[in-house]
Amino acid sequence: MTVKISHTPEVQALFREAAGLNNDQGSPRLKQILLRLITDAAKVIEDLEVTEDEFWIAVDLMNRVGKHTEFGLLLPGLSLEHFIDLLQDAKDAQVGLTGGTPRTIEGPLYVANAPLSMGETRMDDGSEDDVATPLFIEGVVRDTAGKPVAGAVVDMWQANTNGTYSFFDPSQSEFNLRRRIQTDTEGRYRARSIIPSGYGLDPHGPAQECLSAIGRHGQRPAHIHVFVSADGHRHLTSQINLAGDAYLWDDFAYATREGLVGEAVINENSDASKARGLDGRRFAELRFDFQLQSAVNPEAQRRSHRPRMGQ
Ligand code: MBD
Ligand code: FE
């Protein structure tokens, strides 16, 4: 017989006290959330007969995840960042807010205030010219009626050929592979970049340690992140995930979605290469258009207030 005490009045009173409900200071919202978390954690411990050893091993893991700033990786790995998207999609559907490019997770590797260019830019610093395949990205930002949106800002960030991101990888130059591009009068944006490699969790870090303990990898397909914003339109957080990657539909963070797969088409024609300003070597082209919903209120034009680097 398992012993159950979490439902008793004494223990419920203890949890309410611990969540601050017996004082009139602090945040009622935080008290509400913490009371639920404490109560649900207690039920997990009780119902699954979590041992003292298991409890303290979990505490140690969480300390190490925090010390390595890997919560922003582990929680997407446990599907919760994607779940927040699914929940927002369901709320949108309920009020008839549909259409446009699907949202998908931001992930933890954005840096705000990347250089801003008009119409076109180059995203990479040239340091991988010997090893990277140049990638020409272009597309149009439209509204849900199909009308081009001029002056939209396409804020893109991606990994290099090692699958690492500037700032988080201090060996890369500042803002390498991070750019903001404002669409021209016809809603177009263009960027010269490189084909990114997929991202993998640090194999020796605590997030991967946790995933390995449940038989999972920590790999993402090659992808390019994007925020698209424009006056009067709903902010979009999304990604272009590259077709052909072995992890396209086996993404540890569950970010790939229908409508968010782009194809980097290889072109080996040396004249086309030269016309692109290259020396005749192979390159790739990726066409990706975005569609923005209208903003139902001014707040909808803005991205979430998540704390971010560089702002
Ligand atoms: C990434 O590059 C990423 O996009 C996500 C979602 C999680 C970890 C690394
Ligand atoms: Fe990423």
Coordinates of C-alpha atoms in Angstrom, one line a residue, residues 87-285:
L87 CA -1.4 26.2 -27.3
Q88 CA -1.3 29.6 -29.1
D89 CA -2.3 27.9 -32.4
A90 CA -5.3 26.4 -30.7
K91 CA -6.3 29.7 -29.1
D92 CA -6.0 31.4 -32.5
A93 CA -8.1 28.8 -34.1
Q94 CA -10.8 29.3 -31.5
V95 CA -11.1 32.9 -32.4
G96 CA -10.7 32.4 -36.1
L97 CA -7.1 33.9 -36.3
T98 CA -5.8 31.7 -39.0
G99 CA -3.6 31.9 -42.1
G100 CA -0.1 33.2 -42.7
T101 CA 3.3 31.5 -42.2
P102 CA 3.2 29.1 -39.2
R103 CA 5.0 30.2 -36.0
T104 CA 7.6 28.0 -34.5
I105 CA 9.9 28.2 -31.5
E106 CA 12.5 31.0 -31.1
G107 CA 15.0 28.8 -29.3
P108 CA 17.6 30.3 -26.9
L109 CA 20.2 31.7 -29.3
Y110 CA 18.9 35.0 -30.5
V111 CA 20.9 38.2 -30.1
A112 CA 19.0 41.5 -30.5
N113 CA 20.1 44.5 -32.5
A114 CA 21.9 42.8 -35.4
P115 CA 23.0 45.2 -38.2
L116 CA 20.1 46.5 -40.2
S117 CA 20.2 46.8 -44.0
M118 CA 17.7 48.0 -46.6
G119 CA 16.6 45.3 -49.1
E120 CA 19.6 43.1 -49.1
T121 CA 22.7 42.1 -47.1
R122 CA 25.5 39.6 -46.6
M123 CA 25.1 37.7 -43.3
D124 CA 28.4 35.8 -43.1
D125 CA 31.8 37.4 -42.4
G126 CA 33.6 35.4 -45.1
S127 CA 35.6 33.4 -42.6
E128 CA 34.3 30.1 -43.9
D129 CA 34.7 31.0 -47.6
D130 CA 36.9 27.9 -48.1
V131 CA 34.5 25.4 -46.5
A132 CA 31.0 26.8 -46.7
T133 CA 28.5 26.7 -49.6
P134 CA 27.3 30.2 -50.3
L135 CA 23.6 30.5 -49.9
F136 CA 21.4 33.2 -51.6
I137 CA 18.2 33.6 -49.7
E138 CA 15.4 35.7 -51.1
G139 CA 11.7 36.1 -50.8
V140 CA 8.7 38.4 -50.3
V141 CA 6.8 39.4 -47.2
R142 CA 3.1 39.5 -47.9
D143 CA -0.1 40.0 -45.9
T144 CA -2.7 37.3 -45.8
A145 CA -4.5 38.9 -48.8
G146 CA -1.2 38.3 -50.8
K147 CA -0.3 42.0 -50.9
P148 CA 3.5 42.7 -50.5
V149 CA 4.5 44.4 -47.3
A150 CA 7.1 47.1 -47.8
G151 CA 9.3 48.2 -44.9
A152 CA 8.8 44.9 -43.0
V153 CA 11.9 43.8 -40.9
V154 CA 13.2 40.3 -41.5
D155 CA 15.6 39.5 -38.6
M156 CA 17.5 36.3 -39.3
W157 CA 20.0 34.3 -37.4
Q158 CA 21.6 31.0 -38.1
A159 CA 24.6 28.7 -37.3
N160 CA 27.8 28.4 -39.2
T161 CA 29.2 25.2 -40.8
N162 CA 30.1 23.9 -37.3
G163 CA 26.5 24.3 -36.2
T164 CA 27.4 27.1 -33.7
Y165 CA 26.0 30.6 -33.3
S166 CA 28.0 33.8 -33.0
F167 CA 28.1 35.3 -29.4
F168 CA 27.4 31.9 -27.9
D169 CA 30.5 30.7 -29.8
P170 CA 33.0 33.4 -28.9
S171 CA 35.4 32.3 -31.7
Q172 CA 33.0 34.0 -34.3
S173 CA 33.0 37.7 -35.2
E174 CA 30.3 39.9 -33.6
F175 CA 26.9 39.4 -35.3
N176 CA 28.3 36.9 -37.7
L177 CA 25.2 35.2 -39.4
R178 CA 22.8 37.6 -37.7
R179 CA 21.2 40.4 -39.8
R180 CA 18.1 42.5 -40.0
I181 CA 16.8 43.3 -43.5
Q182 CA 14.1 45.8 -44.3
T183 CA 11.9 44.8 -47.3
D184 CA 11.9 47.1 -50.3
T185 CA 8.9 48.7 -51.9
E186 CA 7.9 45.4 -53.4
G187 CA 8.2 43.6 -50.1
R188 CA 11.4 41.8 -51.1
Y189 CA 14.3 40.8 -48.9
R190 CA 17.6 39.3 -50.1
A191 CA 20.5 37.9 -48.2
R192 CA 23.8 36.2 -49.1
S193 CA 24.7 33.7 -46.5
I194 CA 26.1 30.2 -46.2
I195 CA 24.4 26.8 -45.7
P196 CA 24.3 26.3 -42.0
S197 CA 25.0 22.9 -40.3
G198 CA 22.5 21.4 -38.0
Y199 CA 22.8 22.2 -34.3
G200 CA 23.7 19.6 -31.7
L201 CA 23.6 19.9 -27.9
D202 CA 26.9 19.9 -26.2
P203 CA 27.4 16.1 -25.9
H204 CA 29.0 16.6 -22.5
G205 CA 26.5 19.1 -21.1
P206 CA 23.7 18.4 -18.6
A207 CA 20.8 18.8 -21.2
Q208 CA 22.2 16.0 -23.3
E209 CA 22.9 14.0 -20.2
C210 CA 19.2 14.2 -19.4
L211 CA 18.1 13.3 -22.9
S212 CA 20.6 10.4 -23.1
A213 CA 19.1 9.0 -19.9
I214 CA 15.8 8.8 -21.8
G215 CA 17.3 7.4 -25.0
R216 CA 17.2 10.6 -27.0
H217 CA 19.5 12.6 -29.2
G218 CA 20.0 16.4 -29.1
Q219 CA 20.2 17.2 -32.8
R220 CA 18.3 19.8 -34.9
P221 CA 18.2 19.9 -38.7
A222 CA 20.0 22.7 -40.5
H223 CA 17.7 25.8 -40.1
I224 CA 17.5 29.6 -40.3
H225 CA 15.6 31.5 -37.6
V226 CA 13.5 34.5 -38.4
F227 CA 11.5 37.2 -36.7
V228 CA 9.3 39.1 -39.2
S229 CA 7.7 42.3 -38.1
A230 CA 5.8 45.2 -39.8
D231 CA 3.5 48.0 -38.8
G232 CA -0.1 46.8 -38.6
H233 CA 0.9 43.1 -38.8
R234 CA 1.3 40.4 -36.2
H235 CA 4.8 39.6 -35.2
L236 CA 6.0 36.2 -36.6
T237 CA 8.6 34.0 -34.9
S238 CA 9.5 31.2 -37.2
Q239 CA 12.3 29.2 -38.9
I240 CA 13.2 27.8 -42.3
N241 CA 14.3 24.2 -41.9
L242 CA 16.3 22.8 -44.7
A243 CA 14.9 19.9 -46.8
G244 CA 17.1 16.8 -47.1
D245 CA 18.6 17.0 -43.5
A246 CA 18.5 13.7 -41.7
Y247 CA 17.0 15.4 -38.7
L248 CA 14.3 17.4 -40.6
W249 CA 11.5 15.4 -39.0
D250 CA 13.6 14.1 -36.1
D251 CA 14.3 17.4 -34.4
F252 CA 15.1 17.2 -30.7
A253 CA 13.2 20.5 -30.2
Y254 CA 10.2 19.7 -32.4
A255 CA 10.4 22.9 -34.3
T256 CA 10.0 21.6 -37.9
R257 CA 6.5 22.1 -39.2
E258 CA 4.6 21.8 -42.4
G259 CA 5.1 25.0 -44.3
L260 CA 8.5 25.7 -42.8
V261 CA 10.6 23.5 -44.9
G262 CA 12.8 25.3 -47.5
E263 CA 15.0 23.8 -50.1
A264 CA 18.5 25.1 -50.7
V265 CA 18.8 24.3 -54.4
I266 CA 22.4 23.6 -55.4
N267 CA 23.6 25.4 -58.5
E268 CA 26.9 24.2 -60.1
N269 CA 26.8 26.4 -63.1
S270 CA 30.0 28.5 -63.1
D271 CA 28.5 31.4 -65.2
A272 CA 25.6 31.6 -62.8
S273 CA 28.2 31.6 -60.0
K274 CA 30.1 34.5 -61.5
A275 CA 26.9 36.4 -62.1
R276 CA 26.3 36.1 -58.3
G277 CA 29.8 37.6 -57.7
L278 CA 31.4 34.3 -56.9
D279 CA 34.5 32.8 -58.6
G280 CA 32.6 30.0 -60.4
R281 CA 32.2 27.7 -57.4
R282 CA 29.0 26.0 -56.6
F283 CA 26.4 27.8 -54.5
A284 CA 22.8 27.4 -53.4
E285 CA 19.6 29.3 -53.7

